[in-house]
Tab-separated table of C-alpha atoms in Angstrom:
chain	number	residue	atom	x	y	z
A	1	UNK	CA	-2.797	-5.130	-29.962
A	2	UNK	CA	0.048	-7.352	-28.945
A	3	UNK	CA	0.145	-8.003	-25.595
A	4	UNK	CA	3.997	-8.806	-23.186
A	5	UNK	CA	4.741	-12.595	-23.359
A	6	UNK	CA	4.823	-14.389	-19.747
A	7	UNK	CA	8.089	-15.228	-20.423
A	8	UNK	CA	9.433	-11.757	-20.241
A	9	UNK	CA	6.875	-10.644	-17.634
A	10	UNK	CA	9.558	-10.239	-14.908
A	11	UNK	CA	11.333	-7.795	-16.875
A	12	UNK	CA	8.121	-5.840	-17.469
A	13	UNK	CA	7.764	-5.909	-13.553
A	14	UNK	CA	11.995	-5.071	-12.527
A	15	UNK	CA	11.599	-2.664	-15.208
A	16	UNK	CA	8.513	-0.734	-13.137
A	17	UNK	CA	10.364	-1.200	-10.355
A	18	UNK	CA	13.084	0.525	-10.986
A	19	UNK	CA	11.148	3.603	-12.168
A	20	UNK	CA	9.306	3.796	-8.669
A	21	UNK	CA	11.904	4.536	-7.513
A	22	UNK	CA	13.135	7.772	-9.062
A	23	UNK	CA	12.402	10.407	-6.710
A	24	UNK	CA	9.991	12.900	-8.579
A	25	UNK	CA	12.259	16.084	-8.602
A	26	UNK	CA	13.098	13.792	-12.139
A	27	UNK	CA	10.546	14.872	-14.281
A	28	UNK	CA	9.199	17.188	-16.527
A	29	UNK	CA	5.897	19.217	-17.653
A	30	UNK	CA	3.660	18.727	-20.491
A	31	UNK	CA	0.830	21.579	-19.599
A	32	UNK	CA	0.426	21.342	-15.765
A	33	UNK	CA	0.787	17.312	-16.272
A	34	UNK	CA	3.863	16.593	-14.078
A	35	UNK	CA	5.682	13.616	-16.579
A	36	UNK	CA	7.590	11.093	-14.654
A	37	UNK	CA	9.146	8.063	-16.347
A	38	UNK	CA	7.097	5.691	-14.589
A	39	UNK	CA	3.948	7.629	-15.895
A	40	UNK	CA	5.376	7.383	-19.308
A	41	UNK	CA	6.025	4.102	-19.289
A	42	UNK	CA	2.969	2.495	-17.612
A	43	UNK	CA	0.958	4.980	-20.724
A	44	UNK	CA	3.043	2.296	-22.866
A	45	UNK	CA	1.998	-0.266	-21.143
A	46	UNK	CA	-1.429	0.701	-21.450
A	47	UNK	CA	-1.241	1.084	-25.225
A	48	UNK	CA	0.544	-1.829	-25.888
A	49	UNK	CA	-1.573	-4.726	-23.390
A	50	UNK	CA	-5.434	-3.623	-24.143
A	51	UNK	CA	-5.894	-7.288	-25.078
A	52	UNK	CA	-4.194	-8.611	-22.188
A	53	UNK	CA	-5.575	-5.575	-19.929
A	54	UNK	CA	-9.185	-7.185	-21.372
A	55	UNK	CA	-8.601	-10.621	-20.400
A	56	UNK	CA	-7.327	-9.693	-16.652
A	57	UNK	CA	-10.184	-7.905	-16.443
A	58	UNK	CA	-12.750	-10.853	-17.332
A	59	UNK	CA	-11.027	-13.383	-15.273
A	60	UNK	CA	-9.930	-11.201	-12.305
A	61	UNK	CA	-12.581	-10.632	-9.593
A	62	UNK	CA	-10.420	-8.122	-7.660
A	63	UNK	CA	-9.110	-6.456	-11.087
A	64	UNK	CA	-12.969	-5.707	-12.032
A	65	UNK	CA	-13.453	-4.230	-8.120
A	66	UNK	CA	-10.333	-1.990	-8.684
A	67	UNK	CA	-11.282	-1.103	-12.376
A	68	UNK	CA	-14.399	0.200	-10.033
A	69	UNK	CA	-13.104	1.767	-7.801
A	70	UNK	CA	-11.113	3.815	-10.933
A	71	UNK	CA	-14.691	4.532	-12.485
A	72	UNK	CA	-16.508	5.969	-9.327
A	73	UNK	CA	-13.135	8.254	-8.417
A	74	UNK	CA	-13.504	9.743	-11.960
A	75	UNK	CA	-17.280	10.272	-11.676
A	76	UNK	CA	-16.041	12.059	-7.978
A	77	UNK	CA	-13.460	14.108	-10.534
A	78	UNK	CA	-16.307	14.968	-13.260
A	79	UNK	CA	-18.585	15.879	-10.198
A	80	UNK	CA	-16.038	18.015	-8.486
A	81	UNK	CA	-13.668	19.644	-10.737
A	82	UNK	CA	-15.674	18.719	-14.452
A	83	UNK	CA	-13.564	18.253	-17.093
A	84	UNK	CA	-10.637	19.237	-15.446
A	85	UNK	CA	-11.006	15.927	-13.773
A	86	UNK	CA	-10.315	13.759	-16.124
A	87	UNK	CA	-6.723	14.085	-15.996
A	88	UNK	CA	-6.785	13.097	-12.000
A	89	UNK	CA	-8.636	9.932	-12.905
A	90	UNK	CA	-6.110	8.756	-15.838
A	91	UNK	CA	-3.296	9.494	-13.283
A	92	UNK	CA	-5.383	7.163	-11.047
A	93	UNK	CA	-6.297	4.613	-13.457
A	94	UNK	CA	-2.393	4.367	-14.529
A	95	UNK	CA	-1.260	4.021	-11.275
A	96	UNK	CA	-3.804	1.764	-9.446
A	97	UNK	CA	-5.390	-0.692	-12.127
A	98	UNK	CA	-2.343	-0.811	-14.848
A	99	UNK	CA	0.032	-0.999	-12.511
A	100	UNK	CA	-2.063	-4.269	-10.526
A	101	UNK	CA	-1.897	-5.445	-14.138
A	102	UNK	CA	1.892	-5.514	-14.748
A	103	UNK	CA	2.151	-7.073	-11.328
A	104	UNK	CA	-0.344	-9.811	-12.719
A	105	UNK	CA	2.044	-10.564	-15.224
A	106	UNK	CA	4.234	-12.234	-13.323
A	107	UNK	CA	1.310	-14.890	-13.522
A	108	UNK	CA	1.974	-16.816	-10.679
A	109	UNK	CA	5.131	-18.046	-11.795
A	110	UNK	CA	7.794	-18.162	-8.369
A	111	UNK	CA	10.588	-17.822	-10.473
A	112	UNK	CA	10.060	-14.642	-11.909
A	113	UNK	CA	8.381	-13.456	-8.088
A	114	UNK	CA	12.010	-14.099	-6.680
A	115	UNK	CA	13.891	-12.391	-9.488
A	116	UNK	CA	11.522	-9.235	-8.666
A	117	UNK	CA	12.408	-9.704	-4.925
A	118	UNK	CA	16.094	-10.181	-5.132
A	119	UNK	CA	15.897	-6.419	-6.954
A	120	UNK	CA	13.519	-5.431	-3.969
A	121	UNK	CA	15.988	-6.562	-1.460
A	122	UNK	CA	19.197	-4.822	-3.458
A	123	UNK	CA	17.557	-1.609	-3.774
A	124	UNK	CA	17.046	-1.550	-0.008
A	125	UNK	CA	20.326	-2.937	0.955
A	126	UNK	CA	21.433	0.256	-1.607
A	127	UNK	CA	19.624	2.710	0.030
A	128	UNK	CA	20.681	2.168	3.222
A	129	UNK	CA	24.047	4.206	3.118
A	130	UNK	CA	21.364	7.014	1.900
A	131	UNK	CA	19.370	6.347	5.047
A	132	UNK	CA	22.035	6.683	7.877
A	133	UNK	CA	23.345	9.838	6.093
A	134	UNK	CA	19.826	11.833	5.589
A	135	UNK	CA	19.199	10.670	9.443
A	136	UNK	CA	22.284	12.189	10.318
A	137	UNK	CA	22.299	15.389	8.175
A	138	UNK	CA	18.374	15.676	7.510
A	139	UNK	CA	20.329	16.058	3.681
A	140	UNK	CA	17.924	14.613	1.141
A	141	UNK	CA	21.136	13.720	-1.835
A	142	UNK	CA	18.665	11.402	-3.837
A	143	UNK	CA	16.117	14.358	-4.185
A	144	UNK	CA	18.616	17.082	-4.700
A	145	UNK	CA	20.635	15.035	-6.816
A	146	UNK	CA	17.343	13.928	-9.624
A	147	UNK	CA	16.161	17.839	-8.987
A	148	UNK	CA	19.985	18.850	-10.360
A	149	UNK	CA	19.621	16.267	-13.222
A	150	UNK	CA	16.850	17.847	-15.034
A	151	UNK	CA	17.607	21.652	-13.680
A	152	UNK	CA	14.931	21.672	-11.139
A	153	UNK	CA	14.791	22.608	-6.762
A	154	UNK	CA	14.458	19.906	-4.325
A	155	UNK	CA	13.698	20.243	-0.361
A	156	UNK	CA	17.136	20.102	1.048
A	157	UNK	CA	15.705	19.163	4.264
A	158	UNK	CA	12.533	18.427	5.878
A	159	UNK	CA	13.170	20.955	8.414
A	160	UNK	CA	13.020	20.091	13.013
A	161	UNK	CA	9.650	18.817	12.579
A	162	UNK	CA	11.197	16.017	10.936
A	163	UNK	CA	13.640	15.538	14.237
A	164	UNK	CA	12.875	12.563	16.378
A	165	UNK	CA	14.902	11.265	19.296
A	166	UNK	CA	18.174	12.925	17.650
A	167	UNK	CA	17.325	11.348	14.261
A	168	UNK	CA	16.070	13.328	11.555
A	169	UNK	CA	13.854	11.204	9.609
A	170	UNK	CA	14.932	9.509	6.602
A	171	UNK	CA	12.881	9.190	3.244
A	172	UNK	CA	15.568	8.146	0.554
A	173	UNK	CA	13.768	8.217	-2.876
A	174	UNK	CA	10.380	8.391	-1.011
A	175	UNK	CA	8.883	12.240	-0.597
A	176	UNK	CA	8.087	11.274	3.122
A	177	UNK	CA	9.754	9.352	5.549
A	178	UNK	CA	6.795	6.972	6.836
A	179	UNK	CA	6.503	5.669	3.060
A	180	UNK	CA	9.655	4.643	3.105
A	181	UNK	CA	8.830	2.561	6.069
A	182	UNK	CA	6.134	1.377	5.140
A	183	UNK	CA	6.706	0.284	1.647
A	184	UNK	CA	10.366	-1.468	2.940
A	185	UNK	CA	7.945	-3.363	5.706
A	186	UNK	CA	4.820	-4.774	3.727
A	187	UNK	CA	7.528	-7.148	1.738
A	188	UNK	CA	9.208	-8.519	5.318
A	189	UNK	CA	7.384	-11.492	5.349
A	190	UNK	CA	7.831	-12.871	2.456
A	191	UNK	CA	11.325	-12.897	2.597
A	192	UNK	CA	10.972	-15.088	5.316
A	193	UNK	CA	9.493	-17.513	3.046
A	194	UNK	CA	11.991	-17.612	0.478
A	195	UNK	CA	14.939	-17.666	2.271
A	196	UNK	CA	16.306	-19.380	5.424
A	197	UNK	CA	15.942	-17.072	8.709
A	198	UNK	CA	19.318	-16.415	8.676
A	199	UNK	CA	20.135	-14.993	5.654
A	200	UNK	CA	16.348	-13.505	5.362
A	201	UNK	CA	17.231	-11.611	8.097
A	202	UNK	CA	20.872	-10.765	6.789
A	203	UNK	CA	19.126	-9.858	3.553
A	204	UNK	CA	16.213	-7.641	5.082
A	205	UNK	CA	18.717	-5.603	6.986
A	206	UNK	CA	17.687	-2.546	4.022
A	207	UNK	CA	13.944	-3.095	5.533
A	208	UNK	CA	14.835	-2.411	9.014
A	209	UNK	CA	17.153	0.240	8.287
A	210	UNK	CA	14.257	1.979	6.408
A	211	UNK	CA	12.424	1.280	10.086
A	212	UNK	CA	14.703	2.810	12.167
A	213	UNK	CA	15.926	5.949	10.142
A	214	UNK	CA	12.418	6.744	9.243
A	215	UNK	CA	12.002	6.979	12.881
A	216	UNK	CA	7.542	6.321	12.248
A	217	UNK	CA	5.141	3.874	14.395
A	218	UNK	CA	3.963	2.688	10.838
A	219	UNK	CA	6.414	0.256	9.869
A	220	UNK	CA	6.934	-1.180	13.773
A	221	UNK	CA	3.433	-1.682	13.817
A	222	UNK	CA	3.404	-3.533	10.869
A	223	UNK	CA	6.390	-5.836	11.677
A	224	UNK	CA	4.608	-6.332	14.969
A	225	UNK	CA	1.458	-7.298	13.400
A	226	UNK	CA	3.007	-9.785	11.389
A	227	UNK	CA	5.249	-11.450	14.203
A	228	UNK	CA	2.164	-11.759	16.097
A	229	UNK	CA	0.244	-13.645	13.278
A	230	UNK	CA	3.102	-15.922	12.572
A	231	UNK	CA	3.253	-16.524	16.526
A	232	UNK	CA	-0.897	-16.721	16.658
A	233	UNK	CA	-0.131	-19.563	13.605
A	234	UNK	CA	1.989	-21.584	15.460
A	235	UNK	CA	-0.463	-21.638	18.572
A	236	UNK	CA	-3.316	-22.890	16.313
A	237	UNK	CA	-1.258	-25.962	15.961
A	238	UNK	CA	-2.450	-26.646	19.564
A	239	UNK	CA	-5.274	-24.161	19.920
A	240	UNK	CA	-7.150	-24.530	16.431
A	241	UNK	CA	-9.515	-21.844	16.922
A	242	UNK	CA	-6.857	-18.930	17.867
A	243	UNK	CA	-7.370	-17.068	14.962
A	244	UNK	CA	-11.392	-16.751	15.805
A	245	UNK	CA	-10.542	-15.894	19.316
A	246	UNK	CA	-7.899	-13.274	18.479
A	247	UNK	CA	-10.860	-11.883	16.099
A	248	UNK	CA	-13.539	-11.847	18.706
A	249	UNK	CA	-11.193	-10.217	21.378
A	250	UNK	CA	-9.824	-7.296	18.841
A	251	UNK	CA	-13.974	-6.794	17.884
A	252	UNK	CA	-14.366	-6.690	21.226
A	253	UNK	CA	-11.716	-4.137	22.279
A	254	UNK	CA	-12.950	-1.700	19.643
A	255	UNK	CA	-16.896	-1.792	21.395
A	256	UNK	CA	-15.172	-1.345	24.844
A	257	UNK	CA	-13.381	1.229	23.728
A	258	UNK	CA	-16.240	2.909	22.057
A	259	UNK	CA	-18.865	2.664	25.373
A	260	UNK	CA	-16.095	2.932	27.800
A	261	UNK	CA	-13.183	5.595	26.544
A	262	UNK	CA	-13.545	9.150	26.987
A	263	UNK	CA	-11.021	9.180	24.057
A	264	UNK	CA	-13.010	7.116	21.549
A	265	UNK	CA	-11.800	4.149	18.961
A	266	UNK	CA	-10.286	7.149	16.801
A	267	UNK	CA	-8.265	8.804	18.987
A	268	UNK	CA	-6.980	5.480	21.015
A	269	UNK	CA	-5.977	3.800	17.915
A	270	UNK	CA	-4.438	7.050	16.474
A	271	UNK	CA	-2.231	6.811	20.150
A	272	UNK	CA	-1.357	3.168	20.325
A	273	UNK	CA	-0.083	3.333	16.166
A	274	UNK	CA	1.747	6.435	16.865
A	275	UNK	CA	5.308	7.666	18.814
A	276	UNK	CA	4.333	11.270	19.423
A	277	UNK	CA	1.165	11.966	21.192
A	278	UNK	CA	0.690	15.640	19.457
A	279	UNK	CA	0.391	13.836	15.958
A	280	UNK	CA	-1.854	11.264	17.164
A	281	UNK	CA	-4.020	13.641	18.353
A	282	UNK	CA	-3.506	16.143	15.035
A	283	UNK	CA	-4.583	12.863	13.628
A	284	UNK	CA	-8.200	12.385	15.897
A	285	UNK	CA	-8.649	16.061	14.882
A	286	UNK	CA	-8.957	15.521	10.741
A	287	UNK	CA	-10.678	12.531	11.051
A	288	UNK	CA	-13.319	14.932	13.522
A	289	UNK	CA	-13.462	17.713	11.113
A	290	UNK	CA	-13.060	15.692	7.713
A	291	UNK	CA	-16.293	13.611	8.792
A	292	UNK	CA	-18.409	17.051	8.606
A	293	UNK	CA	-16.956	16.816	4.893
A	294	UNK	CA	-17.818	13.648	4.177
A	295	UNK	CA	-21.230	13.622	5.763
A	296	UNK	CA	-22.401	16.508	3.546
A	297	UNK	CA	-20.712	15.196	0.463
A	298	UNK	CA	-21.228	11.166	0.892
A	299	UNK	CA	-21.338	10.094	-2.729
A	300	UNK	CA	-18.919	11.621	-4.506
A	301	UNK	CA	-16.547	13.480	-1.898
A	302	UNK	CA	-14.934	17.020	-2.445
A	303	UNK	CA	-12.554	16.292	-4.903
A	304	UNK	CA	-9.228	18.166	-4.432
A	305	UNK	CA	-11.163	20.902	-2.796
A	306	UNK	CA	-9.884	22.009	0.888
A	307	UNK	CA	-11.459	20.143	3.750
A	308	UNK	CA	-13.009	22.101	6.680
A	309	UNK	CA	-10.737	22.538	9.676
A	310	UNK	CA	-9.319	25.794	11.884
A	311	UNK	CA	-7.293	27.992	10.437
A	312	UNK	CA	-4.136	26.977	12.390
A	313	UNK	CA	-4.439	23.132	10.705
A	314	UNK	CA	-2.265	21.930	8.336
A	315	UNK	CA	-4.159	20.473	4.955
A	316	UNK	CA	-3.078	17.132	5.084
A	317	UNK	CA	-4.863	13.772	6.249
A	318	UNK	CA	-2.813	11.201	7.592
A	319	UNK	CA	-5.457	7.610	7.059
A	320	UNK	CA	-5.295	6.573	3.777
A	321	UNK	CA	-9.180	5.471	3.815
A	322	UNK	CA	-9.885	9.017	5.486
A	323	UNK	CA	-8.243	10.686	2.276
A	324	UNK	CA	-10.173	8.464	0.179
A	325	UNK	CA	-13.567	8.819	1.517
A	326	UNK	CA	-13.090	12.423	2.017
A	327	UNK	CA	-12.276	12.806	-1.863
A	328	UNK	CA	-14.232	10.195	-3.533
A	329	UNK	CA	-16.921	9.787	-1.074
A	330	UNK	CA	-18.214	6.029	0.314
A	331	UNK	CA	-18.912	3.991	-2.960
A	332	UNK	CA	-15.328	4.479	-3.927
A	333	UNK	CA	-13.955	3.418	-0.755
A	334	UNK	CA	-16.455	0.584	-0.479
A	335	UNK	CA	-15.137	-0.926	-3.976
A	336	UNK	CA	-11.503	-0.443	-2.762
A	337	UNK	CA	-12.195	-1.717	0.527
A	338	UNK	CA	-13.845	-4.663	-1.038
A	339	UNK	CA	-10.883	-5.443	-3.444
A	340	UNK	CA	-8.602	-5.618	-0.416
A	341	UNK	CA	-11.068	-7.641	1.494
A	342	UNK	CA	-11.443	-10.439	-1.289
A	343	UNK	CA	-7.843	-10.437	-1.511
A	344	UNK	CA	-6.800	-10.906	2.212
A	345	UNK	CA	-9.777	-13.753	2.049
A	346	UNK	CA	-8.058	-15.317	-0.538
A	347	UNK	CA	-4.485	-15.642	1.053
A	348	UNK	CA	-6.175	-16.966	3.760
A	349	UNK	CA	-8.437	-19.332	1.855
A	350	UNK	CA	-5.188	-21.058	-0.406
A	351	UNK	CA	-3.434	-21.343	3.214
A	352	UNK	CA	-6.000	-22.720	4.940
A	353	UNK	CA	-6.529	-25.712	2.002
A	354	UNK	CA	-2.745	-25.925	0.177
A	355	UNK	CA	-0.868	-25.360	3.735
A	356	UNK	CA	1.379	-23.222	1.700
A	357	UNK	CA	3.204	-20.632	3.741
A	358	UNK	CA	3.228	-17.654	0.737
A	359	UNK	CA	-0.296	-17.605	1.067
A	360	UNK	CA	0.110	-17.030	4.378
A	361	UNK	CA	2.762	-14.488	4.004
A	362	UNK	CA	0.559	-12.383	1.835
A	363	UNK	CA	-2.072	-12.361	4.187
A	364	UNK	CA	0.289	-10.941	6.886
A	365	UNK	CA	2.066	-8.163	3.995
A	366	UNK	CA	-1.397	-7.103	3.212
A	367	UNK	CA	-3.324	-6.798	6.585
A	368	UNK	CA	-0.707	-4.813	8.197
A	369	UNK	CA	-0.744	-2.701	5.220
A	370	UNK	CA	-4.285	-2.132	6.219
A	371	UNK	CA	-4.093	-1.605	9.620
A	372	UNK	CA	-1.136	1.166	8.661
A	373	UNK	CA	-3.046	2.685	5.984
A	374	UNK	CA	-5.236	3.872	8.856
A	375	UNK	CA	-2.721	6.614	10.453
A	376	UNK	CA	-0.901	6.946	6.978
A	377	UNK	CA	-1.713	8.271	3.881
A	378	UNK	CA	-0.738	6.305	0.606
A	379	UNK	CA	0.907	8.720	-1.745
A	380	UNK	CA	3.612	9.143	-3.865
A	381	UNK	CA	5.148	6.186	-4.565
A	382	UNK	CA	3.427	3.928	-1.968
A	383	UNK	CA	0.537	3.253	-3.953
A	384	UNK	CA	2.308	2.477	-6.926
A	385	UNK	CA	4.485	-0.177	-5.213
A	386	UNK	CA	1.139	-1.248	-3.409
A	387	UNK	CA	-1.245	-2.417	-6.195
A	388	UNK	CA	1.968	-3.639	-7.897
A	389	UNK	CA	2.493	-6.085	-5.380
A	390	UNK	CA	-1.037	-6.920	-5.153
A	391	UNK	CA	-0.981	-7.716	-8.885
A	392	UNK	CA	1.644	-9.756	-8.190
A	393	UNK	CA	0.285	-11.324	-4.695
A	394	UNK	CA	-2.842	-12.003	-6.423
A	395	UNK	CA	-1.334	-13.346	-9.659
A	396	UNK	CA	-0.876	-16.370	-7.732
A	397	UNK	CA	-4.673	-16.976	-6.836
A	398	UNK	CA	-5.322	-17.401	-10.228
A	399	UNK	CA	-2.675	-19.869	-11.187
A	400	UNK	CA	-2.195	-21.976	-7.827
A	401	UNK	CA	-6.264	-22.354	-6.260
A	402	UNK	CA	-6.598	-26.250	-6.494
A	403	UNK	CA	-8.646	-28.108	-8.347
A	404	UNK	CA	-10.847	-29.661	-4.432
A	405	UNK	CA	-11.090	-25.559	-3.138
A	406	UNK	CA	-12.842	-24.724	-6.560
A	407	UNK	CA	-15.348	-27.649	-6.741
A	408	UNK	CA	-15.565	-26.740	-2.886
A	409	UNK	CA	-16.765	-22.746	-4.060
A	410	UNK	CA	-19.191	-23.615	-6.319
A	411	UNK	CA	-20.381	-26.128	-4.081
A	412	UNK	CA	-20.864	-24.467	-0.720
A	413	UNK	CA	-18.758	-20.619	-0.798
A	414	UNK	CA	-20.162	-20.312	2.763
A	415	UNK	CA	-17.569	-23.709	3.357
A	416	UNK	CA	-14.933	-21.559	2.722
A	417	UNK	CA	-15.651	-18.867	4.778
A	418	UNK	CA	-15.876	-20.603	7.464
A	419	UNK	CA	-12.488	-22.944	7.186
């Protein structure tokens, strides 16, 4: 089948954009399949790029891990829920692998990356009149107005829960209000890169917004993060090794805490990533009883099936790799955690060798992802804007590795893991 031209990959990508963010009141029902447009259109893409789907796959270490990952989560589907599963796994395989593909297509061309960002920035910069209202009100107007467009009931609010510090928490497009932060957040740095710190700051005013009114530790932890690796990089111009020491002393906090804290790893990370101490410690509580879960089920998870927990706990599970062991048991998380490993070791890799600060900023979007992803569960749009920008991030690696680091991989791999 023909396959998108390069040329026009940018428009493939603004075009997927654009549909993420349609809040999903605006949809429809085929069966108990819930269409949104992004759905249908990433089914086109699907049967339009097979080819080009094909060749990412051959030439795309972290697009075979992901493609995976896809597999064992429909095997956990089959095993769980039969054939009733194999809808859950398309919906998977749409969102995680085809939409890392149309991110690919940008094809590490910086061009087209900045026309995709500038959109990235606007929407933000648009939603923030959306923001201060719903933070005022606790009115969600994007979600009642796509549930009114296609006849349909929205939340109007999220209800006092959702009241922090006289702010009610703000989503916008975003079903929750710590996506929203997040997903604003993970693209911080690399404005920085493209624009001058003055008007990168002028122009990420829709990302801090998106902080603020969504009133969540998530995103502040992830902007902190990243200011402290672009501080820890300018130390290693005079102490070289900073990045090894900062690794040693975090490895070492985590043992300490583990032999010396009546609270354990869990529940002291949970605390320091978190502004309300009843939530971090809701938090400690399904990772406690969703490990009995796991431990009986460790291949293939429960599925959708309800987790064990009192009767007075709500259902969900805030850690993104909690949710995903829990469902799809430990090979599935291993071959996702492995595709996010070999891409963070790639960013760092191409900055270590090129000195090129993208690299560098990718690193920093993508670890503080991580680190978030372990009080917050990826849903709803976040993972769709996630592997996108991976797709995108890693589209890059493929074009820009030089010609010295590849001899240097096939010569000694072990050379690079140690630069």
């Amino acid at each position: 089948m023909n396959t998108i031209s390069t040329t026009s990959s940018y428009k493939l990508a603004l075009i997927y954009f654009a549909l993420m963010l349609i809040p999903m009141e605006l949809s429809g029902f085929v069966g108990d399949l819930r269409l949104e447009p992004y759905r249908v259109f990433l089914i086109l893409v699907f049967l339009f790029n097979i080819r080009g789907m094909y060749h990412l796959y051959k030439n795309d270490t972290i697009a075979k891990w992901l493609g995976f990952y896809c597999f064992l989560c429909l095997i956990s589907y089959l095993v769980n829920h039969g054939s009733a599963g194999f809808q859950s796994a398309a919906i998977l395989f749409l969102e995680v692998w085809v939409g890392y593909f149309i991110g690919s297509r940008i094809a590490g061309d910086h061009e087209a990356f900045k026309k995709v960002l500038r959109i990235l920035i606007l929407a933000y910069l648009i939603l923030v009149p959306f923001a201060i209202m719903e933070a005022q009100t606790g009115y969600r107007l994007l979600h009642m107005w796509a549930a009114k467009a296609v006849g349909g009931t929205a939340t109007e609010t999220l209800g006092p829960d959702y009241l922090r510090y006289g702010i009610h928490r703000a989503g916008t497009v975003f079903s929750h209000p710590i996506l929203y932060s997040v997903c604003a957040v993970m693209f911080l740095p690399i404005i920085y890169v493209y624009y001058s710190k003055l008007k990168a700051t002028l122009l990420s005013s829709g990302i801090f917004v998106a902080m603020v009114t969504s009133v969540t530790s998530a995103g502040v932890v992830m902007a902190i993060i990243t200011l402290g690796l672009y501080f820890a990089r300018k130390l290693s111009l005079r102490i070289p090794s900073i990045f090894t020491n900062i690794s040693i002393a975090f490895i070492s906090l985590f043992v300490f805490v583990s032999l010396f804290s009546d609270r354990g790893p869990v529940l002291f990370f949970a605390q320091v990533f978190s502004f309300n101490p009843q939530t971090a410690y809701m938090r400690y509580l399904q990772w406690m009883y969703a490990s009995d879960d796991i431990a009986a089920n460790p291949w293939w998870g429960i599925g959708f099936a309800d987790w064990s927990r009192p009767h007075w706990m709500p259902d969900s599970v805030d850690s993104y790799w909690l949710i995903t062991t829990l469902q799809n048991g430990y090979p599935a998380l291993i071959a996702l955690g492995i595709a996010f490993i070999l891409s963070m070791k790639s960013y760092w890799q191409h900055w270590r060798y090129t000195g090129i600060t993208i690299y560098f900023a990718y690193f920093c979007s993508i670890i503080s992802l991580v680190f978030a992803a372990y009080t917050v569960d990826l849903f709803d749009r976040a993972p769709l804007i996630v592997f996108f920008a991976m797709g995108m991030f890693n589209s890059f690696l493929i074009k820009s590795l030089p010609e010295k680091v590849r001899e240097a991989q096939r010569a000694s791999p072990s050379a690079l893991a140690a630069a």
